């Protein structure tokens, strides 16, 4: 029997994630959305690409959750993006409600699933998913660090004119302007980039990474990035489904690690069949630790704003 992955939200990120999961033959996929016909239509379209793309993953779309039963992984991309005139708090309140509704349905049919949260504001939505599901912390994981690190890797490869495959990078912290790219732990075939480029170029790439999402929003005018975000979520799902135990930067619930407690923050973790199997604690320099603490403080601010709405 194939593994089953549900993707909630059949918009740009969700549909692209479904496509990548299917093309890699990682699982059978159920695509869910509130809009009637959209998940059904997109999954039918993706199924009809299968003979050409040469995969046998089965895809189905639905507006209710019965067919999601016993999913091993549920990737949650449902939500709305900020509309003109809408405050950050309005967005927070709307997406919280969506996340609560989605999570309660998911849990009803797949009580043992591992949740990969993608919807924004990411760090806050992870809290909502954990609270609503009652799942242990190893089964609620946010996708942000894989994307932010992939952006940093792409910029480093472009700058040094080397293959992206030779570049590894680490970006920690919350998913926002305060994220913490770590040049010391970003390497080309093991050589830290601090030995390969001058500080002003590193600073420029760090800045571009921090504003990577906004750069794409500015170009697209409507909507936000989705190819790389979908790739990030699928890399996490693959590591779990195949029990690969990849070390990836993910948004997880910290209880004292890095001196942070009670918050979802991006740190390196080991992802395997049980979800988060280990949180890696790397020794940070004082300025790196300070940047991570500032980022955690921004996550806390978001959480406090959400609590006040309750
Ligand atoms: N974590 C990250 O790094 C990252 C990166 C990119 C996008 N995002 C976030 O992911 C989310 C999805 O982005 P997108 O570009 O796919 O947006 P999108 O608007 O294309 O898709 C969102 C989909 O969610 C659906 N939806 C809304 N309420 C729902 C509900 N209650 N149940 C099921 N489906 C519901 C909508 O109908 C829509 O099809 C957004 O919140 C976006 O900000 C996060």
XYZ file of C-alpha atoms and ligand atoms in Angstrom:
354
model
C 0.000 0.000 0.000
C 1.270 3.459 -0.886
C 1.767 6.136 1.739
C -0.943 8.790 1.860
C -0.289 12.508 2.069
C -3.041 15.108 2.309
C -2.437 18.648 1.109
C -4.935 21.170 2.492
C -5.301 24.282 0.346
C -5.289 23.646 -3.405
C -3.902 27.081 -4.244
C -0.463 27.853 -5.601
C 1.667 26.254 -2.883
C -0.691 23.318 -2.267
C -1.173 22.329 -5.898
C 2.563 22.646 -6.626
C 3.376 20.508 -3.582
C 0.885 17.885 -4.818
C 2.578 17.911 -8.217
C 6.057 17.442 -6.739
C 4.889 14.667 -4.365
C 3.256 12.841 -7.263
C 6.175 13.234 -9.655
C 8.560 11.891 -7.023
C 6.125 9.004 -6.394
C 6.326 9.658 -2.670
C 2.680 8.923 -1.894
C -0.913 8.941 -3.020
C -2.267 12.425 -2.559
C -5.563 13.908 -1.412
C -5.973 17.589 -2.210
C -8.496 19.540 -0.104
C -9.887 23.048 -0.537
C -13.017 24.946 0.482
C -13.689 26.042 -3.088
C -15.961 23.514 -4.790
C -14.395 21.863 -7.835
C -10.881 23.286 -7.492
C -9.164 20.390 -5.671
C -11.111 17.911 -7.818
C -10.157 19.701 -11.042
C -6.486 20.145 -10.140
C -6.058 16.540 -8.997
C -7.727 15.305 -12.208
C -5.405 17.477 -14.277
C -2.355 16.215 -12.350
C -3.538 12.599 -12.782
C -3.684 13.124 -16.520
C -0.067 14.320 -16.546
C 0.993 11.028 -14.917
C 1.327 8.942 -18.101
C 3.631 11.574 -19.600
C 5.561 12.248 -16.392
C 5.742 8.502 -15.759
C 4.453 8.070 -12.232
C 1.742 5.945 -10.659
C 0.834 8.154 -7.705
C -2.926 8.397 -7.328
C -4.462 11.832 -6.799
C -7.939 12.779 -5.595
C -9.545 16.087 -4.693
C -12.332 16.839 -2.192
C -13.999 19.582 -0.174
C -14.533 17.378 2.881
C -12.084 15.253 4.834
C -13.426 11.664 4.737
C -11.009 10.629 1.989
C -8.033 12.001 3.946
C -8.415 9.258 6.604
C -5.176 7.750 7.865
C -2.843 10.156 6.097
C 0.737 9.811 7.284
C 1.467 13.464 6.591
C -0.799 16.486 6.179
C 0.676 19.588 4.586
C -1.421 22.638 5.499
C -1.294 25.531 3.050
C -4.842 26.835 3.545
C -5.246 30.495 4.236
C -5.759 33.891 2.758
C -3.110 36.413 1.808
C -3.232 40.005 2.992
C -5.661 42.084 0.929
C -5.411 45.881 0.503
C -6.734 47.638 3.609
C -6.361 44.532 5.764
C -4.257 44.856 8.901
C -1.756 42.237 10.016
C -4.062 41.498 12.940
C -7.037 40.954 10.622
C -4.956 38.469 8.648
C -3.828 36.788 11.850
C -7.419 36.453 13.076
C -8.724 35.091 9.750
C -5.938 32.580 9.228
C -6.122 31.447 12.838
C -9.784 30.569 12.321
C -8.952 28.744 9.074
C -6.090 26.850 10.784
C -8.368 25.837 13.675
C -11.079 24.550 11.305
C -8.611 22.695 9.100
C -6.676 21.145 11.999
C -9.784 19.893 13.772
C -10.952 18.143 10.578
C -7.504 16.718 9.852
C -7.135 15.302 13.373
C -10.582 13.729 13.285
C -9.607 11.543 10.323
C -5.828 11.194 10.775
C -5.068 11.167 14.499
C -1.561 9.802 13.924
C -0.516 12.187 11.149
C 2.505 14.453 11.122
C 1.507 18.045 10.320
C 3.684 20.221 8.096
C 2.406 23.785 8.456
C 3.047 26.247 5.616
C 0.321 28.898 6.060
C 1.359 32.340 7.260
C 2.049 33.925 9.640
C 3.984 30.680 9.927
C 5.265 30.708 13.492
C 1.857 31.680 14.904
C 0.025 29.134 12.734
C 2.259 26.358 14.105
C 1.071 27.267 17.619
C -2.556 27.142 16.500
C -2.054 23.749 14.831
C -0.373 22.308 17.937
C -3.037 23.668 20.304
C -5.956 22.560 18.166
C -4.543 19.100 17.377
C -3.229 18.299 20.841
C -0.405 16.520 18.979
C 2.998 16.117 20.617
C 5.660 18.556 19.496
C 7.437 16.043 17.261
C 4.364 15.901 14.993
C 3.802 19.631 14.335
C 6.485 21.144 12.115
C 6.598 24.457 10.282
C 8.174 24.947 6.855
C 10.245 28.116 6.583
C 13.910 27.354 7.179
C 14.226 24.990 4.217
C 12.871 27.745 1.957
C 14.913 30.557 3.488
C 18.073 28.398 3.363
C 17.347 27.418 -0.252
C 17.138 31.101 -1.153
C 20.457 31.775 0.576
C 21.986 28.755 -1.226
C 20.743 29.960 -4.598
C 22.201 33.442 -4.031
C 25.567 32.017 -2.853
C 25.795 29.699 -5.878
C 24.992 32.575 -8.233
C 27.576 34.848 -6.587
C 30.384 32.265 -6.608
C 29.385 30.717 -9.952
C 29.276 27.206 -8.517
C 26.676 24.459 -8.614
C 23.817 24.878 -6.141
C 24.437 21.247 -5.258
C 27.792 22.156 -3.693
C 26.244 24.864 -1.501
C 24.744 24.296 1.947
C 23.376 27.044 4.137
C 21.696 27.496 7.466
C 18.982 30.039 8.262
C 17.469 29.996 11.746
C 14.820 31.994 13.606
C 11.294 33.110 12.805
C 9.941 33.344 9.275
C 10.176 37.084 8.751
C 12.520 40.040 8.570
C 14.254 38.875 11.743
C 15.334 35.494 10.343
C 18.964 34.636 11.055
C 21.097 33.474 8.094
C 24.354 32.059 9.480
C 27.306 32.600 7.094
C 29.672 30.654 9.388
C 27.591 27.520 8.832
C 26.985 28.176 5.136
C 29.514 26.322 3.027
C 30.640 25.393 -0.446
C 31.716 21.747 -0.284
C 32.589 22.207 3.377
C 34.378 25.576 3.050
C 32.556 28.362 4.951
C 31.520 31.263 2.695
C 33.301 33.579 5.138
C 36.510 32.306 3.464
C 35.193 32.645 -0.065
C 33.739 36.155 -0.273
C 34.277 39.553 1.309
C 32.041 40.633 4.213
C 30.151 43.244 2.171
C 29.050 40.618 -0.378
C 27.982 38.241 2.404
C 25.970 41.073 3.989
C 24.272 41.778 0.652
C 23.283 38.110 0.228
C 22.058 37.897 3.829
C 19.898 40.982 3.253
C 18.521 39.589 -0.006
C 17.677 36.316 1.773
C 15.790 38.189 4.509
C 13.711 40.026 1.920
C 13.547 37.094 -0.533
C 9.797 36.603 -0.149
C 9.043 40.321 -0.540
C 11.229 40.508 -3.665
C 9.020 37.902 -5.340
C 5.759 39.490 -4.118
C 6.952 42.779 -5.609
C 7.533 41.157 -8.980
C 4.366 39.047 -9.082
C 2.119 41.933 -7.910
C -0.578 39.441 -6.847
C 0.212 36.360 -4.786
C 3.510 35.205 -3.373
C 6.236 32.630 -4.058
C 5.129 29.044 -4.438
C 7.575 26.894 -6.410
C 10.351 27.024 -3.793
C 7.931 26.913 -0.816
C 6.332 23.762 -2.265
C 9.796 22.231 -2.771
C 10.622 22.983 0.874
C 7.489 21.257 2.192
C 8.056 18.246 -0.056
C 11.698 17.850 1.025
C 10.476 17.678 4.625
C 7.737 15.176 3.710
C 10.239 13.008 1.816
C 12.634 12.856 4.757
C 9.763 11.704 6.984
C 8.186 9.233 4.543
C 11.511 7.598 3.698
C 12.855 7.926 7.267
C 15.913 9.587 5.755
C 16.804 11.504 8.926
C 17.873 14.601 7.010
C 19.056 17.545 9.071
C 16.893 20.475 7.983
C 16.095 23.861 9.491
C 12.447 23.629 10.541
C 10.106 25.590 12.775
C 9.620 23.518 15.913
C 8.413 23.962 19.479
C 11.322 24.759 21.761
C 11.410 23.918 25.447
C 14.696 25.366 26.588
C 16.812 24.628 23.505
C 18.843 27.696 22.536
C 17.553 29.274 25.778
C 14.063 29.648 24.228
C 10.914 28.172 25.759
C 7.292 27.872 24.708
C 7.787 29.199 21.167
C 7.950 27.810 17.628
C 11.277 28.946 16.167
C 13.388 27.721 13.252
C 16.354 25.516 14.277
C 18.145 22.506 12.738
C 16.318 19.245 13.378
C 16.526 15.611 12.337
C 13.427 14.580 10.355
C 12.521 10.905 10.213
C 9.512 8.592 10.442
C 8.555 10.000 13.870
C 8.689 13.583 12.634
C 11.129 15.695 14.638
C 13.488 13.068 16.053
C 16.125 15.424 17.418
C 16.725 19.140 17.827
C 20.355 19.916 17.077
C 21.911 22.480 19.364
C 24.815 24.180 17.681
C 27.084 26.523 19.574
C 26.387 30.086 18.482
C 28.605 33.136 18.819
C 27.153 35.869 21.061
C 26.040 37.998 18.086
C 24.376 34.992 16.431
C 22.612 34.043 19.672
C 21.452 37.650 20.104
C 20.005 37.679 16.584
C 18.167 34.403 17.307
C 16.791 35.843 20.558
C 15.577 38.976 18.718
C 13.867 36.743 16.182
C 12.251 34.690 18.964
C 11.045 37.948 20.558
C 9.313 38.858 17.275
C 7.583 35.446 17.276
C 6.461 36.066 20.862
C 5.040 39.456 19.902
C 2.951 37.806 17.187
C 1.763 35.186 19.627
C 0.824 37.800 22.220
C -1.148 39.716 19.567
C -2.996 36.497 18.746
C -3.695 35.706 22.407
C -5.233 39.163 22.889
C -7.729 38.362 20.129
C -9.014 35.301 21.977
N 5.982 29.201 5.212
C 6.414 29.725 4.085
O 7.609 29.848 3.875
C 5.424 30.157 3.049
C 5.826 30.373 1.720
C 4.868 30.696 0.774
C 3.534 30.823 1.143
N 3.170 30.663 2.435
C 1.783 30.765 2.884
O 1.081 29.612 2.423
C -0.295 29.926 2.273
C -0.750 29.500 0.888
O -0.145 30.289 -0.116
P -0.641 30.166 -1.630
O 0.241 31.019 -2.449
O -0.857 28.740 -1.984
O -2.082 30.885 -1.512
P -3.350 30.620 -2.421
O -4.290 31.748 -2.162
O -2.940 30.331 -3.822
O -3.987 29.275 -1.825
C -4.598 29.183 -0.576
C -5.753 28.204 -0.716
O -6.308 27.959 0.582
C -7.691 27.732 0.381
N -8.422 27.840 1.642
C -8.813 28.951 2.317
N -9.494 28.596 3.432
C -9.520 27.253 3.461
C -10.063 26.294 4.365
N -10.720 26.668 5.471
N -9.917 25.000 4.070
C -9.262 24.582 2.958
N -8.732 25.435 2.067
C -8.856 26.747 2.326
C -8.083 28.786 -0.645
O -9.321 28.496 -1.256
C -6.880 28.709 -1.597
O -7.128 27.805 -2.669
C -0.411 31.429 2.555
O -0.785 31.624 3.906
C 0.998 31.933 2.316
O 1.252 33.137 3.001
C 4.089 30.316 3.383
